[in-house]
Amino acid sequence: MTLTRYTAWKWVLGLGVCVIAAYFVVPGDAAKDLTYNAVGLFAAILIVVGVRLHRPSSAGGWYLVAGATGCFVLGDVVLNVYDLLDDAAPPSPSVADILYLAGYPLLFAGIFRVTRSSGSRGSRDSWTDAAAVCVGTIGLVWHFLMGPVLVDPVTGLRTTGFDLGKLVTMTYPVLDVGVLSVVSGTILWGRTRRTADQLLVVAVFAMLVADFSFDLLSIRGTFDAAGPVNIGFLLNYVLLAAAALHPSIGRVVDVPGTRARRRIYWLPLAAGIALLSPLILLLDGFSELPFDRPILSATSVIVFSLIALRVWRLFAQVRGQNELLHQQSESLRWALTAQRMLEDDLRHQASHDGLTGLANRGQLRERIDQALARAPSDRFVALCFCDLDEFKAINEGMGHEIGDDLLTVVAKRLNSIIRGTAIVARLGGDEFAVLLDDAERPEDAVAVAERIVSVVRQPFRLADRSITLSCSVGVAVAGPGTTTQALLSEADAAMYEAKSAGKDRMVFFEVAMRSRLLEKTALLNCFPGSLERSEFFLEYQPQFRLSDQALEGFEALIGWRHPTLGMIGPDRFIPLAEESRFILPLGRWILMAACREAAKWPSRAGRPLDVAVNLSSWQLQDPGFLDMVRGALRSSGLAARSLVLEITESVLMDDPAGIAELLREVRRLGVRVAIDDFGTGFSSLSYLRQLPVDILKIDKSFIDPLNDPESEGDAFVATIVRLATDLRLSTVAEGIEHPIQLDALVRLGCRSGQGYLVSPSLGPVAAQNFIEDHRNRNDRRPSVVELVRNV
């Protein structure tokens, strides 16, 4: 076995046992004394070495133990000196007694510090048990050691005079009991199982046994200086050195349950020692041996008082634990109840809408699955898909609180019209659904849908105001093999047909809608990556001043050239782009591309040509909209005055105050604003007067009647032109296709116009050629029709 810092304690323990054995075969008292003192001296030195080697947190305690060992060694040396100088017995007390007694406080404090730092923390119960053990031990010690010291050997009577030697003799067992108290109150009740602590326990126990034997033999006069009692003292030295060298002194190992197991093992020992005094008194009644009844009685009373205190605390602990257990049981019962309530609430929340309490989309799909699975052949499963018309304007114009109240009332009205096992669900936002899982005829679903339109159309009274609302309803009936997703898609498609047909109505799903639904899905799936693949392109429709046919600018129009679907018009994909929010990246691309192209156009009579770009309501709601406009102007180099942003009247009504403030910011940049398709929306003329706009574009629906002199088209256009003049706004007529319309617009005072009569939309190269051709012919001022023919 190699000697290392981890195995040194084994070497010390093995060699120490060999030295102890050699002690009894060494010839001569002088050799024995030298061996005895050498063992003690090396033990003190090795304790210091172990502390320096492993650096435990209890280093101070181990140094105190080393100091106590040194005191004991010096006491032994003094006794050896007495033997060498005078063969007679040393005086009592002697210098050796002083050294021995000085070592006990050091040993007491050292063991206390070592055991506390190792994790042993004596509780009130442990110290009560230790006190009972110590008091019981005092009865035993008094009977065998201290009592005989106080008895005169000649007369057999107790002495009353003061004798310092006897006092010193009585001090040793008292100090031994004190060390026993520390050991029993800390190590034996500790929670650690370190080998170093176990070696320390054995070392202290060996010293206690040796001290008790020494005192007992000394009183009887039979003590032999080289007798077997010295085995205990020598073993104490060896074990202390081995404990200090053991690596475990440098760590604390807390073993769960160790304290409880030690308490079980210690209980019989504590009970046995506590009953020593009562047993000695019991023997007093059956023998004629001398007994010190007052002392033994006193120790018995104290022991049983401590036991009573311990039992009282035990019952208090049991009562407290029972109360705690009862409280925990109640808490557990309430916790289980709360958990069940929470689970029920979570299940309800997972399947219901938080605002209206209706079933949500997930539960609706589950109910449709169940209905389709169990529907008999003579019954129908039908779904009514409802969407509130213009709810967004109400929600944002009147506030979200009014909007939430309105949704709640709508939910109550829908619940009031269903019967049987039908279910009403809110799918999110302003979308609702009514599932009929036991309809006798498809006409029953149509009747329910018409009833839905009717009850929603009735005015709502909220916050002392009357609100008028409508809804669009799509109805789909499941056929053989219809899936849940198919039924939802068909009802959704029918609802959008109702929207397109003018809203405030119901539409029954037809097969033709399926193809439109598939086309819609196909277009939506084509949006991702289309910008990166450069599938979109811009064309530019010229805008002229009608009085002299002078070219003023162009309107940018978007087109989509799909690699497999071919040319797709804006009327097909723009609504889908707005619905899917794809209009945000698409609108950004349109603005950037239009500004770059317009920056290339030559000026007309020293003034740059304008470019008009249409905007979506989603773009105006984008927080980065103004930065996008600034970036487009900066990157292209286009003058802000040359950019015209076109918005519709419906956009203005979404958030009038917010849109007005945003348009003011746009005009501060120098960009002009136009209202597109004017006259087809719902904006009031009084509100229009306050809007920061520059141009009114007259919708084509007002231009078409100008072909018929008998129509009232002139009156409508004249009213719009007069309104624009009063508001100091420019007017642009859209969709001019006949010379009669052009003459009428000039006569009515409309400033500008665009349309096929002037020119169709042109690609970038054709637009450049159109500008050059118009500039070359500007001197002879050709007619508009001639310009078109020459392009």
XYZ file of N, CA, C and O in Angstrom, residues 342-481:
560
model
N -60.026 24.284 -11.441
C -59.137 24.877 -12.440
C -59.137 24.058 -13.722
O -59.152 24.610 -14.827
N -59.124 22.725 -13.571
C -59.153 21.876 -14.760
C -60.451 22.085 -15.540
O -60.437 22.161 -16.777
N -61.570 22.162 -14.800
C -62.849 22.414 -15.478
C -62.827 23.770 -16.177
O -63.307 23.901 -17.318
N -62.255 24.773 -15.481
C -62.193 26.103 -16.067
C -61.286 26.116 -17.293
O -61.620 26.743 -18.307
N -60.156 25.410 -17.192
C -59.244 25.362 -18.339
C -59.878 24.634 -19.516
O -59.698 25.043 -20.673
N -60.587 23.542 -19.208
C -61.275 22.843 -20.294
C -62.325 23.740 -20.944
O -62.479 23.744 -22.167
N -63.033 24.508 -20.101
C -64.039 25.416 -20.655
C -63.372 26.509 -21.483
O -63.839 26.839 -22.580
N -62.273 27.073 -20.961
C -61.571 28.112 -21.704
C -60.991 27.576 -23.004
O -60.942 28.290 -24.009
N -60.535 26.324 -22.964
C -59.935 25.744 -24.172
C -60.960 25.517 -25.267
O -60.602 25.441 -26.447
N -62.235 25.396 -24.892
C -63.261 25.092 -25.886
C -64.290 26.202 -26.051
O -65.235 26.031 -26.815
N -64.135 27.331 -25.345
C -65.109 28.408 -25.433
C -64.416 29.754 -25.625
O -63.249 29.928 -25.253
N -65.162 30.671 -26.193
C -64.668 32.029 -26.400
C -64.729 32.804 -25.089
O -65.751 32.772 -24.387
N -63.650 33.501 -24.751
C -63.587 34.196 -23.482
C -64.517 35.383 -23.375
O -64.944 35.731 -22.276
N -64.872 36.027 -24.482
C -65.718 37.219 -24.444
C -67.199 36.867 -24.403
O -67.940 37.371 -23.555
N -67.638 36.006 -25.298
C -69.068 35.736 -25.444
C -69.521 34.461 -24.741
O -70.719 34.264 -24.544
N -68.582 33.592 -24.350
C -68.958 32.320 -23.751
C -69.410 31.285 -24.759
O -69.775 30.166 -24.376
N -69.393 31.616 -26.048
C -69.776 30.658 -27.084
C -68.656 29.646 -27.307
O -67.518 29.828 -26.869
N -68.993 28.588 -28.010
C -67.964 27.632 -28.409
C -66.959 28.326 -29.323
O -67.313 29.245 -30.073
N -65.687 27.906 -29.246
C -64.677 28.492 -30.123
C -64.474 27.608 -31.355
O -65.181 26.612 -31.556
N -63.502 27.973 -32.167
C -63.277 27.256 -33.419
C -62.935 25.789 -33.175
O -63.385 24.899 -33.897
N -62.115 25.527 -32.123
C -61.736 24.148 -31.848
C -62.928 23.270 -31.502
O -63.054 22.143 -31.991
N -63.810 23.778 -30.630
C -64.981 22.984 -30.260
C -65.936 22.835 -31.441
O -66.572 21.789 -31.614
N -66.032 23.889 -32.269
C -66.900 23.789 -33.449
C -66.421 22.665 -34.368
O -67.230 21.852 -34.847
N -65.123 22.594 -34.606
C -64.597 21.529 -35.465
C -64.878 20.161 -34.852
O -65.229 19.205 -35.560
N -64.733 20.072 -33.523
C -65.009 18.801 -32.856
C -66.474 18.416 -32.999
O -66.794 17.245 -33.277
N -67.368 19.396 -32.839
C -68.793 19.109 -32.973
C -69.154 18.746 -34.417
O -70.028 17.902 -34.650
N -68.493 19.386 -35.387
C -68.761 19.028 -36.791
C -68.302 17.604 -37.059
O -68.999 16.821 -37.732
N -67.121 17.237 -36.527
C -66.636 15.857 -36.683
C -67.659 14.864 -36.142
O -67.981 13.854 -36.786
N -68.178 15.133 -34.942
C -69.148 14.235 -34.322
C -70.441 14.180 -35.133
O -71.016 13.093 -35.328
N -70.896 15.352 -35.611
C -72.154 15.393 -36.357
C -72.033 14.628 -37.672
O -72.940 13.873 -38.056
N -70.904 14.798 -38.371
C -70.717 14.087 -39.642
C -70.594 12.591 -39.430
O -71.006 11.794 -40.278
N -70.038 12.194 -38.278
C -69.844 10.763 -38.027
C -71.153 10.052 -37.702
O -71.334 8.874 -38.036
N -72.093 10.742 -37.027
C -73.320 10.068 -36.583
C -74.578 10.507 -37.340
O -75.677 10.085 -36.981
N -74.429 11.360 -38.367
C -75.615 11.873 -39.066
C -76.333 10.734 -39.787
O -75.724 10.001 -40.578
N -77.648 10.568 -39.562
C -78.402 9.529 -40.286
C -78.612 9.941 -41.736
O -78.428 11.094 -42.120
N -79.038 8.988 -42.528
C -79.172 9.235 -43.972
C -80.298 10.206 -44.294
O -80.283 10.851 -45.344
N -81.305 10.312 -43.414
C -82.432 11.195 -43.693
C -82.291 12.558 -43.022
O -83.261 13.321 -42.960
N -81.126 12.857 -42.498
C -80.884 14.143 -41.857
C -79.687 14.819 -42.507
O -78.853 14.188 -43.168
N -79.578 16.125 -42.288
C -78.513 16.906 -42.904
C -77.719 17.650 -41.826
O -78.286 18.062 -40.807
N -76.436 17.814 -42.117
C -75.569 18.654 -41.289
C -75.276 19.923 -42.090
O -74.767 19.852 -43.210
N -75.647 21.068 -41.518
C -75.498 22.348 -42.221
C -74.725 23.321 -41.343
O -74.771 23.256 -40.113
N -74.029 24.231 -42.005
C -73.225 25.229 -41.294
C -73.520 26.605 -41.870
O -73.465 26.805 -43.092
N -73.843 27.557 -40.983
C -74.039 28.958 -41.361
C -72.828 29.755 -40.893
O -72.566 29.823 -39.678
N -72.118 30.350 -41.832
C -70.901 31.121 -41.521
C -71.259 32.607 -41.606
O -71.684 33.094 -42.658
N -71.120 33.339 -40.476
C -71.585 34.722 -40.396
C -70.391 35.669 -40.197
O -69.499 35.390 -39.389
N -70.438 36.797 -40.872
C -69.431 37.839 -40.692
C -70.149 39.186 -40.623
O -70.940 39.524 -41.514
N -69.879 39.941 -39.562
C -70.535 41.237 -39.393
C -69.978 42.236 -40.396
O -68.766 42.332 -40.599
N -70.874 43.012 -41.012
C -70.466 43.991 -42.027
C -70.033 45.293 -41.352
O -70.713 45.794 -40.452
N -68.923 45.852 -41.808
C -68.418 47.142 -41.339
C -68.233 47.188 -39.813
O -68.329 48.248 -39.201
N -67.961 46.031 -39.220
C -67.762 46.024 -37.758
C -66.468 46.755 -37.377
O -66.397 47.381 -36.311
N -65.474 46.688 -38.235
C -64.197 47.331 -37.910
C -64.373 48.835 -37.717
O -63.794 49.427 -36.792
N -65.182 49.463 -38.573
C -65.403 50.906 -38.438
C -66.090 51.240 -37.121
O -65.752 52.222 -36.450
N -67.017 50.387 -36.705
C -67.701 50.621 -35.426
C -66.734 50.402 -34.262
O -66.685 51.186 -33.313
N -65.955 49.335 -34.340
C -65.039 48.992 -33.257
C -63.996 50.076 -33.035
O -63.663 50.423 -31.890
N -63.460 50.626 -34.115
C -62.412 51.634 -33.995
C -62.983 53.039 -33.840
O -62.369 53.892 -33.196
N -64.157 53.278 -34.420
C -64.746 54.607 -34.311
C -65.392 54.864 -32.959
O -65.303 55.978 -32.425
N -66.035 53.846 -32.385
C -66.734 54.011 -31.105
C -65.956 53.457 -29.924
O -66.350 53.673 -28.780
N -64.908 52.720 -30.180
C -64.112 52.167 -29.092
C -64.283 50.663 -28.976
O -65.344 50.112 -29.297
N -63.222 50.002 -28.501
C -63.242 48.542 -28.407
C -64.218 48.059 -27.342
O -64.744 46.945 -27.440
N -64.482 48.877 -26.335
C -65.432 48.459 -25.307
C -66.833 48.324 -25.895
O -67.546 47.355 -25.624
N -67.230 49.313 -26.715
C -68.527 49.227 -27.401
C -68.528 48.040 -28.350
O -69.519 47.304 -28.467
N -67.396 47.835 -29.031
C -67.305 46.693 -29.948
C -67.477 45.368 -29.235
O -68.193 44.476 -29.720
N -66.853 45.222 -28.054
C -67.005 43.977 -27.291
C -68.441 43.792 -26.822
O -68.989 42.678 -26.872
N -69.067 44.882 -26.366
C -70.464 44.786 -25.944
C -71.355 44.386 -27.114
O -72.298 43.587 -26.957
N -71.052 44.922 -28.293
C -71.844 44.596 -29.473
C -71.703 43.120 -29.828
O -72.693 42.440 -30.150
N -70.485 42.580 -29.751
C -70.278 41.159 -30.036
C -71.036 40.286 -29.036
O -71.594 39.240 -29.397
N -71.064 40.706 -27.781
C -71.777 39.937 -26.754
C -73.277 39.902 -27.040
O -73.921 38.846 -26.904
N -73.838 41.036 -27.437
C -75.278 41.081 -27.749
C -75.582 40.250 -28.988
O -76.595 39.544 -29.048
N -74.704 40.319 -29.992
C -74.902 39.499 -31.195
C -74.917 38.025 -30.822
O -75.745 37.239 -31.312
N -74.001 37.623 -29.930
C -73.953 36.223 -29.492
C -75.259 35.818 -28.829
O -75.794 34.718 -29.069
N -75.822 36.700 -27.986
C -77.093 36.382 -27.326
C -78.222 36.264 -28.347
O -79.084 35.376 -28.225
N -78.221 37.129 -29.341
C -79.289 37.058 -30.356
C -79.172 35.760 -31.158
O -80.192 35.134 -31.481
N -77.946 35.374 -31.494
C -77.790 34.130 -32.256
C -78.216 32.927 -31.410
O -78.813 31.979 -31.929
N -77.900 32.949 -30.124
C -78.321 31.850 -29.253
C -79.841 31.758 -29.146
O -80.395 30.680 -28.931
N -80.509 32.905 -29.282
C -81.966 32.930 -29.099
C -82.720 32.294 -30.258
O -83.908 31.988 -30.122
N -82.070 32.103 -31.407
C -82.797 31.600 -32.578
C -82.526 30.121 -32.847
O -83.097 29.562 -33.776
N -81.637 29.475 -32.061
C -81.334 28.067 -32.327
C -82.188 27.184 -31.437
O -82.651 27.584 -30.381
N -82.388 25.957 -31.879
C -83.175 24.987 -31.124
C -82.469 23.633 -31.180
O -81.619 23.388 -32.025
N -82.872 22.769 -30.281
C -82.357 21.408 -30.290
C -80.874 21.356 -29.973
O -80.387 22.013 -29.054
N -80.141 20.582 -30.764
C -78.711 20.366 -30.525
C -77.833 21.315 -31.327
O -76.626 21.095 -31.429
N -78.418 22.326 -31.947
C -77.606 23.289 -32.704
C -76.640 24.003 -31.766
O -76.872 24.120 -30.564
N -75.552 24.485 -32.329
C -74.518 25.139 -31.524
C -74.081 26.420 -32.219
O -73.960 26.466 -33.453
N -73.883 27.472 -31.410
C -73.383 28.754 -31.917
C -71.934 28.896 -31.472
O -71.598 28.632 -30.313
N -71.074 29.316 -32.365
C -69.648 29.458 -32.057
C -69.149 30.809 -32.556
O -69.677 31.362 -33.533
N -68.168 31.336 -31.836
C -67.469 32.531 -32.319
C -66.095 32.084 -32.784
O -65.308 31.513 -32.023
N -65.786 32.353 -34.052
C -64.549 31.882 -34.648
C -63.403 32.850 -34.459
O -62.252 32.514 -34.727
N -63.706 34.059 -33.970
C -62.674 35.068 -33.800
C -63.084 36.362 -34.469
O -63.755 36.356 -35.511
N -62.670 37.499 -33.885
C -63.028 38.785 -34.469
C -64.533 38.949 -34.510
O -65.234 38.833 -33.503
N -65.048 39.236 -35.709
C -66.490 39.427 -35.874
C -67.109 38.283 -36.666
O -68.125 38.458 -37.331
N -66.509 37.097 -36.588
C -66.997 35.929 -37.309
C -67.692 34.965 -36.347
O -67.153 34.634 -35.289
N -68.886 34.517 -36.738
C -69.663 33.563 -35.956
C -70.066 32.408 -36.866
O -70.007 32.511 -38.107
N -70.479 31.323 -36.242
C -70.955 30.165 -37.003
C -72.080 29.508 -36.223
O -72.073 29.480 -34.990
N -73.042 28.972 -36.970
C -74.142 28.220 -36.375
C -74.165 26.854 -37.038
O -74.304 26.753 -38.261
N -74.014 25.819 -36.223
C -73.995 24.445 -36.728
C -75.351 23.798 -36.475
O -75.822 23.747 -35.332
N -75.973 23.315 -37.542
C -77.229 22.561 -37.450
C -76.890 21.105 -37.741
O -76.566 20.750 -38.880
N -76.919 20.269 -36.706
C -76.492 18.877 -36.887
C -77.642 17.898 -37.057
O -77.427 16.680 -37.101
N -78.891 18.428 -37.163
C -80.046 17.523 -37.304
C -81.142 18.171 -38.144
O -82.326 18.140 -37.792
N -80.725 18.779 -39.277
C -81.704 19.465 -40.129
C -82.458 18.442 -40.987
O -81.862 17.499 -41.519
N -83.766 18.649 -41.121
C -84.575 17.735 -41.929
C -84.388 18.013 -43.412
O -84.421 17.087 -44.234
N -84.222 19.292 -43.778
C -84.073 19.687 -45.186
C -83.011 20.777 -45.281
O -82.795 21.523 -44.309
N -82.373 20.921 -46.427
C -81.447 22.042 -46.602
C -82.130 23.383 -46.434
O -81.497 24.365 -46.027
N -83.456 23.422 -46.748
C -84.175 24.683 -46.610
C -84.218 25.150 -45.150
O -84.364 26.348 -44.873
N -84.080 24.204 -44.203
C -84.071 24.600 -42.790
C -82.850 25.463 -42.488
O -82.947 26.441 -41.733
N -81.722 25.111 -43.085
C -80.510 25.902 -42.878
C -80.660 27.278 -43.510
O -80.205 28.293 -42.954
N -81.324 27.343 -44.688
C -81.560 28.636 -45.329
C -82.447 29.509 -44.454
O -82.200 30.715 -44.290
N -83.459 28.900 -43.834
C -84.349 29.672 -42.965
C -83.602 30.211 -41.751
O -83.816 31.361 -41.333
N -82.713 29.402 -41.189
C -81.924 29.867 -40.045
C -81.016 31.014 -40.468
O -80.862 32.012 -39.747
N -80.391 30.896 -41.643
C -79.500 31.960 -42.124
C -80.262 33.259 -42.332
O -79.771 34.349 -41.983
N -81.462 33.173 -42.924
C -82.263 34.387 -43.112
C -82.675 34.978 -41.771
O -82.733 36.203 -41.613
N -82.949 34.097 -40.802
C -83.291 34.582 -39.464
C -82.091 35.292 -38.836
O -82.254 36.310 -38.168
N -80.889 34.779 -39.071
C -79.674 35.425 -38.549
C -79.525 36.825 -39.126
O -79.267 37.797 -38.405
N -79.697 36.950 -40.447
C -79.588 38.268 -41.082
C -80.631 39.213 -40.512
O -80.357 40.400 -40.268
N -81.808 38.688 -40.248
C -82.890 39.539 -39.753
C -82.625 40.030 -38.334
O -82.804 41.215 -38.040
N -82.179 39.137 -37.424
C -81.996 39.560 -36.032
C -80.788 40.483 -35.881
O -80.778 41.372 -35.023
N -79.772 40.296 -36.721
C -78.618 41.195 -36.651
C -78.973 42.566 -37.224
O -78.447 43.591 -36.788
N -79.894 42.598 -38.155
C -80.264 43.861 -38.788
C -81.035 44.772 -37.824
O -81.055 45.989 -37.989
N -81.639 44.201 -36.810
C -82.384 45.012 -35.847
C -81.433 45.911 -35.060
O -80.340 45.484 -34.671
N -81.789 47.169 -34.806
C -80.869 48.110 -34.143
C -80.444 47.614 -32.758
O -81.189 46.955 -32.040
N -79.221 47.958 -32.392
C -78.665 47.632 -31.082
C -78.636 48.907 -30.244
O -78.239 49.974 -30.735
N -79.023 48.767 -28.978
C -79.008 49.914 -28.073
C -77.872 49.704 -27.071
O -77.961 48.878 -26.167
N -76.792 50.467 -27.241
C -75.615 50.332 -26.387
C -75.121 51.712 -25.980
O -74.982 52.607 -26.824
N -74.885 51.897 -24.697
C -74.316 53.141 -24.174
C -75.136 54.349 -24.625
O -74.588 55.356 -25.099
N -76.452 54.226 -24.504
C -77.369 55.322 -24.833
C -77.272 55.761 -26.288
O -77.512 56.919 -26.620
N -76.891 54.836 -27.121
C -76.864 55.147 -28.552
C -77.382 53.951 -29.328
O -77.266 52.811 -28.898
N -77.971 54.227 -30.479
C -78.521 53.185 -31.336
C -77.513 52.868 -32.437
O -77.016 53.766 -33.121
N -77.199 51.582 -32.593
C -76.210 51.141 -33.576
C -76.897 50.202 -34.555
O -77.563 49.237 -34.157
N -76.727 50.518 -35.830
C -77.295 49.672 -36.884
C -76.179 48.817 -37.472
O -75.086 49.311 -37.790
N -76.471 47.535 -37.613
C -75.450 46.583 -38.061
C -76.092 45.603 -39.033
O -77.324 45.428 -39.049
N -75.259 44.988 -39.842
C -75.733 43.943 -40.742
C -74.686 42.841 -40.779
O -73.575 43.003 -40.270
N -75.068 41.731 -41.384
C -74.104 40.635 -41.492
C -74.296 39.909 -42.801
O -75.383 39.931 -43.399
N -73.238 39.262 -43.243
C -73.267 38.425 -44.445
C -73.131 36.982 -43.994
O -72.262 36.655 -43.180
N -74.005 36.112 -44.526
C -74.058 34.725 -44.070
C -73.883 33.795 -45.268
O -74.542 33.968 -46.296
N -72.987 32.840 -45.108
C -72.822 31.779 -46.101
C -73.300 30.468 -45.528
O -73.014 30.132 -44.377
N -74.065 29.697 -46.317
C -74.655 28.441 -45.858
C -74.109 27.302 -46.705
O -74.062 27.395 -47.938
N -73.675 26.240 -46.028
C -73.199 25.040 -46.719
C -73.825 23.831 -46.046
O -73.948 23.780 -44.813
N -74.215 22.839 -46.853
C -74.812 21.600 -46.356
C -73.884 20.453 -46.727
O -73.435 20.349 -47.878
N -73.596 19.590 -45.751
C -72.687 18.471 -45.984
C -73.364 17.411 -46.835
O -74.525 17.067 -46.635
N -72.616 16.917 -47.811
C -73.077 15.814 -48.627
C -72.295 14.559 -48.298
O -71.478 14.536 -47.365
N -72.507 13.498 -49.044
C -71.765 12.258 -48.802
C -70.249 12.497 -48.948
O -69.787 13.040 -49.945
N -69.501 12.091 -47.949
C -68.040 12.219 -48.005
C -67.508 13.588 -47.655
O -66.294 13.821 -47.732
